[in-house]
Amino acid sequence: MERLDKFLCDSGAGTRSQVKAILKAGRVTVDGIPEKDGSRKVAPETQVITLDGEVLGGKRRLVVMMNKPAGYVTATEDARQRTVMELLPKEWAHLDLKPVGRLDKDTEGLLLFTNDGDLLHRLISPRQEVPKVYYARHEGQAGEADAAAFAAGLTLRDGTVCRPAVLEPIGPGESRITVCEGKYHQVRRMMASRGMTVTYLERRQEGPLSLGDLPRGQVRELLPEELLALAVK
Ligand code: URA
């Protein structure tokens, strides 16, 4: 059971003060009977709640993909810097979306958001080996010895040991890197441990999901088949 006014806010009916006015105006019904008391306890799973005659479904589960631009920190709030939350459409503000993992301020590319706590924990769990594919531009040239060191499991400059990863040189100063974990600045530090400074980094894939042609700075809901691939029920 939850308060009717909270349910209305979570359903996107409006802000707390807007919801107060909506209730006062008699625009809400619970099981067909007009209700003006926001403190009333309701059970949205079993009761039918309407606003202006339309049934409200409560806080819907949402999983979205962003093509993150550089210059935004992955955080729900920050006192000084712009956050990725600013790039989400305003109409999703009440849905309580959280970033899944993080990308550095200067890293671009695929960043997921969800309000599904179970999915969030499953995707960021260290036990769950979700492969993430990055495109990097860097100083120097990656070679076979670097690829072998990645495959064996690198030891970073501070002694941190990484899981085996894949380094594929794809051009002069360009590589594709696949990692199955998400340590702080992981790809930049892995490359630095081999003497290559990363100058540009973009995440292109996460598990079964690809950035595709989603424009930079844009967000879209995952398609049903993508949810299926993530085993979201
Ligand atoms: N590795 C990094 O170094 N930075 C990111 O943002 C993601 C992976």
Short mmCIF file of C-alpha atoms and ligand atoms in Angstrom, two decimals:
data_model
loop_
_atom_site.label_atom_id
_atom_site.label_comp_id
_atom_site.label_asym_id
_atom_site.label_seq_id
_atom_site.Cartn_x
_atom_site.Cartn_y
_atom_site.Cartn_z
CA MET A 1 0.00 0.00 0.00
CA GLU A 2 1.21 3.52 -0.68
CA ARG A 3 -0.12 7.05 -0.42
CA LEU A 4 -2.31 8.14 -3.30
CA ASP A 5 -0.43 11.43 -3.76
CA LYS A 6 2.92 9.62 -3.98
CA PHE A 7 1.51 7.15 -6.49
CA LEU A 8 0.22 10.06 -8.60
CA CYS A 9 3.63 11.80 -8.54
CA ASP A 10 5.44 8.55 -9.45
CA SER A 11 3.00 8.00 -12.31
CA GLY A 12 3.92 11.34 -13.83
CA ALA A 13 0.65 13.12 -12.98
CA GLY A 14 2.66 16.15 -11.86
CA THR A 15 4.77 17.62 -9.10
CA ARG A 16 3.67 17.33 -5.47
CA SER A 17 1.92 20.71 -5.57
CA GLN A 18 0.32 19.97 -8.95
CA VAL A 19 -0.93 16.65 -7.60
CA LYS A 20 -2.44 18.45 -4.60
CA ALA A 21 -4.41 20.72 -6.93
CA ILE A 22 -5.41 17.79 -9.17
CA LEU A 23 -6.82 15.94 -6.14
CA LYS A 24 -8.59 19.05 -4.83
CA ALA A 25 -10.25 19.51 -8.24
CA GLY A 26 -11.75 16.01 -8.00
CA ARG A 27 -10.00 14.72 -11.11
CA VAL A 28 -8.88 11.45 -9.50
CA THR A 29 -10.92 8.29 -8.86
CA VAL A 30 -10.07 5.12 -6.96
CA ASP A 31 -12.13 2.13 -8.06
CA GLY A 32 -14.58 4.48 -9.72
CA ILE A 33 -15.15 6.75 -6.73
CA PRO A 34 -13.75 10.32 -6.73
CA GLU A 35 -11.02 10.73 -4.14
CA LYS A 36 -9.60 14.03 -2.89
CA ASP A 37 -7.51 12.77 0.03
CA GLY A 38 -3.86 12.39 -1.04
CA SER A 39 -2.92 10.65 2.19
CA ARG A 40 -5.27 7.76 1.44
CA LYS A 41 -3.48 4.42 1.15
CA VAL A 42 -3.94 2.65 -2.19
CA ALA A 43 -2.76 -0.63 -3.74
CA PRO A 44 -2.05 0.23 -7.41
CA GLU A 45 -1.54 -3.46 -8.31
CA THR A 46 -5.16 -4.30 -7.47
CA GLN A 47 -7.04 -0.98 -7.51
CA VAL A 48 -7.97 1.05 -10.56
CA ILE A 49 -6.81 4.64 -10.23
CA THR A 50 -7.72 7.19 -12.88
CA LEU A 51 -6.84 10.79 -13.66
CA ASP A 52 -9.34 12.60 -15.89
CA GLY A 53 -10.81 9.20 -16.72
CA GLU A 54 -7.50 7.62 -17.79
CA VAL A 55 -6.12 4.64 -15.90
CA LEU A 56 -2.68 5.25 -14.41
CA GLY A 57 -0.15 2.44 -14.50
CA GLY A 58 2.29 3.58 -11.85
CA LYS A 59 6.04 3.77 -12.24
CA ARG A 60 6.79 1.79 -15.36
CA ARG A 61 10.01 -0.13 -15.68
CA LEU A 62 12.31 1.55 -18.16
CA VAL A 63 15.68 0.56 -19.66
CA VAL A 64 17.27 3.15 -21.94
CA MET A 65 20.47 3.56 -23.90
CA MET A 66 22.34 6.86 -24.20
CA ASN A 67 25.11 7.81 -26.60
CA LYS A 68 26.99 9.82 -24.01
CA PRO A 69 28.92 12.86 -25.21
CA ALA A 70 32.20 13.94 -23.62
CA GLY A 71 31.97 16.61 -20.92
CA TYR A 72 29.29 15.00 -18.71
CA VAL A 73 30.01 13.12 -15.50
CA THR A 74 28.19 9.86 -14.80
CA ALA A 75 26.44 10.77 -11.56
CA THR A 76 22.86 11.47 -10.50
CA GLU A 77 23.94 14.89 -9.22
CA ASP A 78 27.07 17.01 -9.01
CA ALA A 79 27.56 20.44 -7.47
CA ARG A 80 29.84 21.80 -10.20
CA GLN A 81 29.78 19.65 -13.31
CA ARG A 82 27.14 18.75 -15.86
CA THR A 83 25.76 15.25 -15.34
CA VAL A 84 24.40 12.65 -17.76
CA MET A 85 20.99 13.07 -16.06
CA GLU A 86 20.65 16.44 -17.83
CA LEU A 87 20.51 14.62 -21.16
CA LEU A 88 17.47 12.53 -20.22
CA PRO A 89 14.06 13.76 -21.42
CA LYS A 90 12.21 15.80 -18.79
CA GLU A 91 9.15 13.54 -18.97
CA TRP A 92 11.20 10.70 -17.50
CA ALA A 93 12.28 12.75 -14.48
CA HIS A 94 9.81 11.05 -12.14
CA LEU A 95 10.86 7.53 -13.19
CA ASP A 96 13.97 7.48 -11.02
CA LEU A 97 16.40 6.30 -13.68
CA LYS A 98 19.96 5.48 -12.59
CA PRO A 99 23.06 5.03 -14.77
CA VAL A 100 24.24 1.42 -15.06
CA GLY A 101 27.93 1.62 -14.19
CA ARG A 102 29.86 4.65 -15.33
CA LEU A 103 31.80 6.24 -18.14
CA ASP A 104 34.49 8.83 -17.42
CA LYS A 105 33.69 12.47 -18.08
CA ASP A 106 35.65 12.40 -21.34
CA THR A 107 34.52 8.96 -22.50
CA GLU A 108 31.73 8.82 -25.07
CA GLY A 109 29.33 6.12 -26.13
CA LEU A 110 26.97 3.51 -24.80
CA LEU A 111 25.60 4.15 -21.31
CA LEU A 112 22.52 2.36 -19.99
CA PHE A 113 20.00 3.68 -17.48
CA THR A 114 17.27 1.83 -15.67
CA ASN A 115 14.90 2.06 -12.74
CA ASP A 116 14.91 -1.74 -12.43
CA GLY A 117 17.05 -2.37 -9.34
CA ASP A 118 17.52 -6.08 -10.06
CA LEU A 119 18.75 -5.44 -13.58
CA LEU A 120 21.05 -2.66 -12.37
CA HIS A 121 22.70 -4.96 -9.84
CA ARG A 122 22.94 -7.83 -12.27
CA LEU A 123 24.68 -5.69 -14.89
CA ILE A 124 27.20 -4.09 -12.54
CA SER A 125 27.85 -7.18 -10.42
CA PRO A 126 31.56 -8.13 -10.53
CA ARG A 127 30.49 -11.78 -10.82
CA GLN A 128 28.59 -11.04 -14.00
CA GLU A 129 31.06 -10.93 -16.86
CA VAL A 130 29.31 -8.57 -19.28
CA PRO A 131 31.85 -7.89 -22.06
CA LYS A 132 32.22 -4.23 -22.96
CA VAL A 133 33.79 -3.20 -26.24
CA TYR A 134 35.66 0.11 -26.56
CA TYR A 135 37.18 1.97 -29.46
CA ALA A 136 40.35 3.84 -28.42
CA ARG A 137 42.68 6.29 -30.11
CA HIS A 138 46.00 6.38 -28.39
CA GLU A 139 49.64 7.37 -28.57
CA GLY A 140 51.98 4.69 -29.88
CA GLN A 141 51.08 1.51 -31.68
CA ALA A 142 49.64 -1.63 -30.10
CA GLY A 143 51.38 -4.85 -31.10
CA GLU A 144 51.34 -8.56 -30.48
CA ALA A 145 53.17 -8.31 -27.16
CA ASP A 146 50.53 -5.86 -25.90
CA ALA A 147 47.69 -8.15 -27.03
CA ALA A 148 49.37 -11.09 -25.30
CA ALA A 149 49.76 -9.08 -22.08
CA PHE A 150 46.05 -8.12 -22.18
CA ALA A 151 45.09 -11.76 -22.77
CA ALA A 152 47.20 -12.94 -19.84
CA GLY A 153 45.64 -10.41 -17.43
CA LEU A 154 47.48 -7.14 -17.02
CA THR A 155 48.95 -5.81 -13.82
CA LEU A 156 48.35 -2.05 -13.64
CA ARG A 157 51.00 0.41 -12.46
CA ASP A 158 49.49 0.43 -8.95
CA GLY A 159 49.62 -3.39 -8.74
CA THR A 160 45.92 -4.00 -9.56
CA VAL A 161 45.51 -7.26 -11.47
CA CYS A 162 42.98 -7.25 -14.32
CA ARG A 163 41.00 -10.11 -15.77
CA PRO A 164 42.07 -11.34 -19.19
CA ALA A 165 40.99 -8.87 -21.88
CA VAL A 166 41.22 -8.56 -25.65
CA LEU A 167 43.29 -5.89 -27.40
CA GLU A 168 42.94 -5.69 -31.19
CA PRO A 169 45.00 -3.09 -33.07
CA ILE A 170 42.80 -1.75 -35.88
CA GLY A 171 44.97 0.99 -37.36
CA PRO A 172 47.83 3.35 -36.51
CA GLY A 173 47.16 4.47 -32.92
CA GLU A 174 43.70 2.87 -32.93
CA SER A 175 42.55 -0.23 -31.06
CA ARG A 176 39.47 -2.16 -30.08
CA ILE A 177 39.51 -3.32 -26.47
CA THR A 178 37.12 -5.79 -24.83
CA VAL A 179 37.00 -6.01 -21.04
CA CYS A 180 34.71 -7.96 -18.72
CA GLU A 181 35.02 -5.77 -15.65
CA GLY A 182 34.63 -2.11 -14.77
CA LYS A 183 37.48 -0.84 -12.66
CA TYR A 184 38.05 2.89 -12.32
CA HIS A 185 39.56 4.31 -15.55
CA GLN A 186 40.11 0.70 -16.54
CA VAL A 187 40.87 0.98 -20.26
CA ARG A 188 42.95 4.14 -19.88
CA ARG A 189 45.00 2.50 -17.10
CA MET A 190 45.39 -0.77 -19.00
CA MET A 191 46.70 1.08 -22.03
CA ALA A 192 48.94 3.29 -19.85
CA SER A 193 50.47 0.17 -18.28
CA ARG A 194 51.67 -0.72 -21.80
CA GLY A 195 52.99 2.80 -22.42
CA MET A 196 50.09 4.00 -24.57
CA THR A 197 48.17 7.12 -23.49
CA VAL A 198 44.52 7.05 -24.57
CA THR A 199 43.47 10.28 -26.29
CA TYR A 200 39.90 9.28 -27.18
CA LEU A 201 37.64 6.55 -25.81
CA GLU A 202 34.19 5.40 -26.87
CA ARG A 203 32.15 2.44 -25.60
CA ARG A 204 30.45 0.78 -28.56
CA GLN A 205 29.00 -2.41 -27.09
CA GLU A 206 27.86 -3.72 -23.74
CA GLY A 207 26.92 -7.39 -23.63
CA PRO A 208 24.39 -7.96 -26.44
CA LEU A 209 23.76 -4.22 -26.97
CA SER A 210 25.38 -2.03 -29.62
CA LEU A 211 25.36 1.73 -29.96
CA GLY A 212 24.35 1.38 -33.62
CA ASP A 213 23.46 4.71 -35.24
CA LEU A 214 22.09 6.40 -32.11
CA PRO A 215 23.32 10.00 -32.47
CA ARG A 216 25.64 11.45 -29.84
CA GLY A 217 23.72 13.01 -26.95
CA GLN A 218 20.54 11.07 -27.80
CA VAL A 219 18.65 8.52 -25.74
CA ARG A 220 16.27 5.74 -26.72
CA GLU A 221 14.32 3.01 -24.98
CA LEU A 222 15.62 -0.51 -25.52
CA LEU A 223 13.71 -2.56 -28.09
CA PRO A 224 11.79 -5.66 -26.94
CA GLU A 225 14.42 -7.94 -28.52
CA GLU A 226 17.21 -6.06 -26.72
CA LEU A 227 15.40 -6.53 -23.38
CA LEU A 228 15.06 -10.20 -24.23
CA ALA A 229 18.80 -10.42 -24.94
CA LEU A 230 19.49 -8.87 -21.51
CA ALA A 231 17.13 -11.50 -20.05
CA VAL A 232 14.82 -8.80 -18.68
CA LYS A 233 11.48 -10.41 -17.87
N1 URA B 1 37.63 2.65 -19.13
C1 URA B 1 38.03 3.91 -18.94
O1 URA B 1 39.21 4.16 -18.76
N2 URA B 1 37.12 4.88 -18.94
C2 URA B 1 35.80 4.67 -19.14
O2 URA B 1 35.02 5.60 -19.14
C3 URA B 1 35.40 3.34 -19.35
C4 URA B 1 36.32 2.36 -19.34
#
